[in-house]
Amino acid sequence: MRDEQFGFRPRHSTSLQLARLVETRTRNFGEKRLTGAVFLEVAKAFVTVWIDGLLYKLTLLNFPSYIVHTISSYLKGRTFEVSFQTATPSRRGMRTGVAQGGSISLVLFSLYVNDMPSPSHHVDLALYAYVAAITATFRKPTLLVSYWSSTSTIFNGGRVNGESPLMSLRAPR
């Protein structure tokens, strides 16, 4: 699992991730660097996992076939029912998603997104399950603004659910 992924792993606790973020930002302030950050929560993270894609990734990560098969039997063949007032419920199969609240679900989701691109030289990534903090650090404000402007289309024009996820942290003068 990638080193930026924290939570539910030995020597990668949630509080250690927070301390890592604070330490890096504090060092940047001391070096008079500007840091901008985007904090994202993946909407419907667990229900959007493509099961066959996850199983394929587990195979690429050299998981033993018996574990891949066990996870497959855990994820595939699940059904759900919806009933409303007096309507007869109909049972439907689930083609995507890991069981929300399942003890292994956070690990499976983290493995599913484990192959996301690595950040560039001035960018740090901090992951915790389905939450990500992406930070960029530059000495010149114009470079910081330029970087976030060039990536804002990824974040729906700089907005997530109608709100700006951007936070600018300024170094002291």
mmCIF file of C-alpha atoms in Angstrom:
data_model
loop_
_atom_site.group_PDB
_atom_site.id
_atom_site.type_symbol
_atom_site.label_atom_id
_atom_site.label_comp_id
_atom_site.label_asym_id
_atom_site.label_seq_id
_atom_site.Cartn_x
_atom_site.Cartn_y
_atom_site.Cartn_z
ATOM 1 C CA MET A 1 0.000 0.000 0.000
ATOM 2 C CA ARG A 2 1.331 3.459 -0.841
ATOM 3 C CA ASP A 3 3.182 5.299 1.912
ATOM 4 C CA GLU A 4 0.786 8.295 1.895
ATOM 5 C CA GLN A 5 -2.115 6.036 3.001
ATOM 6 C CA PHE A 6 -2.705 6.254 6.742
ATOM 7 C CA GLY A 7 -5.155 4.709 9.187
ATOM 8 C CA PHE A 8 -5.668 1.043 10.104
ATOM 9 C CA ARG A 9 -1.994 0.237 9.398
ATOM 10 C CA PRO A 10 0.976 -0.275 11.726
ATOM 11 C CA ARG A 11 3.032 2.946 12.072
ATOM 12 C CA HIS A 12 0.457 4.820 9.950
ATOM 13 C CA SER A 13 -2.096 6.036 12.507
ATOM 14 C CA THR A 14 -4.553 8.855 11.905
ATOM 15 C CA SER A 15 -2.823 11.086 14.448
ATOM 16 C CA LEU A 16 0.550 10.429 12.799
ATOM 17 C CA GLN A 17 -0.904 11.577 9.450
ATOM 18 C CA LEU A 18 -2.145 14.791 11.070
ATOM 19 C CA ALA A 19 1.248 15.345 12.738
ATOM 20 C CA ARG A 20 2.925 14.787 9.351
ATOM 21 C CA LEU A 21 0.730 17.456 7.727
ATOM 22 C CA VAL A 22 1.295 19.956 10.545
ATOM 23 C CA GLU A 23 5.074 19.358 10.605
ATOM 24 C CA THR A 24 5.401 19.814 6.836
ATOM 25 C CA ARG A 25 3.314 23.007 6.815
ATOM 26 C CA THR A 26 5.223 24.402 9.805
ATOM 27 C CA ARG A 27 8.542 23.743 8.047
ATOM 28 C CA ASN A 28 7.213 25.452 4.903
ATOM 29 C CA PHE A 29 6.159 28.497 6.953
ATOM 30 C CA GLY A 30 9.654 28.672 8.442
ATOM 31 C CA GLU A 31 11.173 28.554 4.943
ATOM 32 C CA LYS A 32 8.770 31.289 3.769
ATOM 33 C CA ARG A 33 6.989 28.965 1.361
ATOM 34 C CA LEU A 34 3.322 29.296 0.442
ATOM 35 C CA THR A 35 1.125 26.233 0.762
ATOM 36 C CA GLY A 36 -2.302 25.704 -0.742
ATOM 37 C CA ALA A 37 -4.413 22.704 0.136
ATOM 38 C CA VAL A 38 -7.458 20.869 -1.153
ATOM 39 C CA PHE A 39 -9.296 18.525 1.194
ATOM 40 C CA LEU A 40 -11.530 16.005 -0.548
ATOM 41 C CA GLU A 41 -13.925 13.349 0.611
ATOM 42 C CA VAL A 42 -14.832 10.822 -2.064
ATOM 43 C CA ALA A 43 -18.631 10.831 -2.346
ATOM 44 C CA LYS A 44 -20.203 7.378 -2.161
ATOM 45 C CA ALA A 45 -16.735 5.866 -1.950
ATOM 46 C CA PHE A 46 -17.769 2.383 -0.925
ATOM 47 C CA VAL A 47 -20.698 1.954 -3.320
ATOM 48 C CA THR A 48 -18.694 2.995 -6.388
ATOM 49 C CA VAL A 49 -15.924 0.396 -6.140
ATOM 50 C CA TRP A 50 -15.867 -1.711 -9.311
ATOM 51 C CA ILE A 51 -15.653 -5.231 -7.876
ATOM 52 C CA ASP A 52 -14.008 -6.912 -10.887
ATOM 53 C CA GLY A 53 -11.501 -4.051 -11.086
ATOM 54 C CA LEU A 54 -10.674 -4.447 -7.394
ATOM 55 C CA LEU A 55 -10.174 -8.212 -7.782
ATOM 56 C CA TYR A 56 -7.927 -7.594 -10.801
ATOM 57 C CA LYS A 57 -5.844 -5.103 -8.806
ATOM 58 C CA LEU A 58 -5.490 -7.605 -5.954
ATOM 59 C CA THR A 59 -4.132 -10.112 -8.477
ATOM 60 C CA LEU A 60 -1.667 -7.505 -9.814
ATOM 61 C CA LEU A 61 -0.561 -6.846 -6.218
ATOM 62 C CA ASN A 62 0.308 -10.583 -5.967
ATOM 63 C CA PHE A 63 -2.360 -11.472 -3.423
ATOM 64 C CA PRO A 64 -2.621 -15.270 -3.178
ATOM 65 C CA SER A 65 -5.449 -16.660 -5.311
ATOM 66 C CA TYR A 66 -7.261 -18.113 -2.270
ATOM 67 C CA ILE A 67 -7.491 -14.616 -0.721
ATOM 68 C CA VAL A 68 -8.723 -13.097 -3.998
ATOM 69 C CA HIS A 69 -11.324 -15.885 -4.217
ATOM 70 C CA THR A 70 -12.424 -15.335 -0.603
ATOM 71 C CA ILE A 71 -12.789 -11.578 -1.172
ATOM 72 C CA SER A 72 -14.655 -12.298 -4.410
ATOM 73 C CA SER A 73 -17.167 -14.521 -2.604
ATOM 74 C CA TYR A 74 -17.551 -11.811 0.059
ATOM 75 C CA LEU A 75 -18.281 -9.083 -2.518
ATOM 76 C CA LYS A 76 -20.141 -10.873 -5.307
ATOM 77 C CA GLY A 77 -23.683 -12.175 -5.182
ATOM 78 C CA ARG A 78 -24.905 -9.598 -2.667
ATOM 79 C CA THR A 79 -28.463 -8.352 -3.061
ATOM 80 C CA PHE A 80 -30.669 -5.608 -1.693
ATOM 81 C CA GLU A 81 -34.400 -4.971 -1.387
ATOM 82 C CA VAL A 82 -36.386 -1.761 -1.478
ATOM 83 C CA SER A 83 -39.960 -1.528 -0.274
ATOM 84 C CA PHE A 84 -42.198 1.501 -0.106
ATOM 85 C CA GLN A 85 -45.479 1.550 1.810
ATOM 86 C CA THR A 86 -47.503 -1.416 0.499
ATOM 87 C CA ALA A 87 -45.406 -2.142 -2.600
ATOM 88 C CA THR A 88 -43.893 -5.593 -2.830
ATOM 89 C CA PRO A 89 -40.141 -5.442 -2.381
ATOM 90 C CA SER A 90 -38.034 -6.549 -5.310
ATOM 91 C CA ARG A 91 -34.620 -8.090 -4.819
ATOM 92 C CA ARG A 92 -31.778 -6.703 -6.958
ATOM 93 C CA GLY A 93 -28.177 -7.720 -7.385
ATOM 94 C CA MET A 94 -25.340 -5.357 -6.499
ATOM 95 C CA ARG A 95 -22.750 -4.975 -9.251
ATOM 96 C CA THR A 96 -20.497 -2.452 -7.512
ATOM 97 C CA GLY A 97 -19.430 -1.552 -4.020
ATOM 98 C CA VAL A 98 -17.907 -2.974 -0.894
ATOM 99 C CA ALA A 99 -20.017 -3.489 2.212
ATOM 100 C CA GLN A 100 -20.104 -0.181 4.059
ATOM 101 C CA GLY A 101 -19.285 -0.734 7.694
ATOM 102 C CA GLY A 102 -17.549 -4.034 6.955
ATOM 103 C CA SER A 103 -14.315 -4.440 8.890
ATOM 104 C CA ILE A 104 -12.356 -5.054 5.679
ATOM 105 C CA SER A 105 -14.079 -2.349 3.594
ATOM 106 C CA LEU A 106 -11.619 0.465 4.374
ATOM 107 C CA VAL A 107 -8.680 -1.732 3.413
ATOM 108 C CA LEU A 108 -10.370 -2.876 0.188
ATOM 109 C CA PHE A 109 -11.198 0.709 -0.808
ATOM 110 C CA SER A 110 -7.628 1.809 -0.044
ATOM 111 C CA LEU A 111 -6.254 -1.006 -2.197
ATOM 112 C CA TYR A 112 -8.680 -0.033 -4.961
ATOM 113 C CA VAL A 113 -7.335 3.543 -5.129
ATOM 114 C CA ASN A 114 -3.748 2.532 -4.349
ATOM 115 C CA ASP A 115 -2.622 3.010 -7.962
ATOM 116 C CA MET A 116 -3.574 6.674 -8.260
ATOM 117 C CA PRO A 117 -0.789 8.806 -9.795
ATOM 118 C CA SER A 118 2.005 9.922 -7.504
ATOM 119 C CA PRO A 119 2.212 13.638 -6.793
ATOM 120 C CA SER A 120 4.735 15.870 -8.547
ATOM 121 C CA HIS A 121 7.748 17.562 -6.954
ATOM 122 C CA HIS A 122 5.903 20.428 -5.211
ATOM 123 C CA VAL A 123 2.803 18.435 -4.291
ATOM 124 C CA ASP A 124 2.126 16.242 -1.245
ATOM 125 C CA LEU A 125 -0.634 13.715 -0.843
ATOM 126 C CA ALA A 126 -2.142 12.631 2.479
ATOM 127 C CA LEU A 127 -4.708 9.835 2.361
ATOM 128 C CA TYR A 128 -6.979 8.372 4.984
ATOM 129 C CA ALA A 129 -9.477 5.829 3.676
ATOM 130 C CA TYR A 130 -11.755 7.881 1.405
ATOM 131 C CA VAL A 131 -10.419 11.317 2.405
ATOM 132 C CA ALA A 132 -7.507 13.045 0.677
ATOM 133 C CA ALA A 133 -5.502 16.175 1.385
ATOM 134 C CA ILE A 134 -3.573 17.471 -1.604
ATOM 135 C CA THR A 135 -1.109 20.246 -0.836
ATOM 136 C CA ALA A 136 1.125 22.278 -3.134
ATOM 137 C CA THR A 137 4.029 24.395 -1.934
ATOM 138 C CA PHE A 138 5.871 27.122 -3.823
ATOM 139 C CA ARG A 139 7.989 30.152 -2.942
ATOM 140 C CA LYS A 140 6.143 32.478 -5.348
ATOM 141 C CA PRO A 141 2.403 33.166 -4.987
ATOM 142 C CA THR A 142 2.043 33.287 -8.779
ATOM 143 C CA LEU A 143 3.265 29.693 -9.091
ATOM 144 C CA LEU A 144 0.876 28.525 -6.383
ATOM 145 C CA VAL A 145 -2.080 30.285 -8.006
ATOM 146 C CA SER A 146 -1.052 28.995 -11.423
ATOM 147 C CA TYR A 147 -0.836 25.407 -10.142
ATOM 148 C CA TRP A 148 -4.283 25.453 -8.527
ATOM 149 C CA SER A 149 -5.784 27.238 -11.527
ATOM 150 C CA SER A 150 -4.463 24.546 -13.859
ATOM 151 C CA THR A 151 -5.933 21.766 -11.708
ATOM 152 C CA SER A 152 -9.234 23.443 -10.803
ATOM 153 C CA THR A 153 -11.123 21.676 -13.600
ATOM 154 C CA ILE A 154 -10.468 18.434 -11.778
ATOM 155 C CA PHE A 155 -12.366 19.861 -8.821
ATOM 156 C CA ASN A 156 -15.424 20.980 -10.825
ATOM 157 C CA GLY A 157 -14.125 24.449 -11.552
ATOM 158 C CA GLY A 158 -12.684 24.808 -8.072
ATOM 159 C CA ARG A 159 -15.949 23.832 -6.374
ATOM 160 C CA VAL A 160 -16.997 20.644 -4.633
ATOM 161 C CA ASN A 161 -20.705 20.486 -3.821
ATOM 162 C CA GLY A 162 -20.895 24.229 -4.484
ATOM 163 C CA GLU A 163 -18.161 25.047 -1.973
ATOM 164 C CA SER A 164 -14.519 25.818 -2.564
ATOM 165 C CA PRO A 165 -12.235 23.063 -1.202
ATOM 166 C CA LEU A 166 -9.208 25.348 -1.493
ATOM 167 C CA MET A 167 -7.447 26.654 1.553
ATOM 168 C CA SER A 168 -4.401 28.851 1.300
ATOM 169 C CA LEU A 169 -1.804 28.828 4.045
ATOM 170 C CA ARG A 170 0.519 31.823 3.938
ATOM 171 C CA ALA A 171 4.027 32.000 5.282
ATOM 172 C CA PRO A 172 4.834 34.781 7.763
ATOM 173 C CA ARG A 173 6.757 37.791 6.394
#
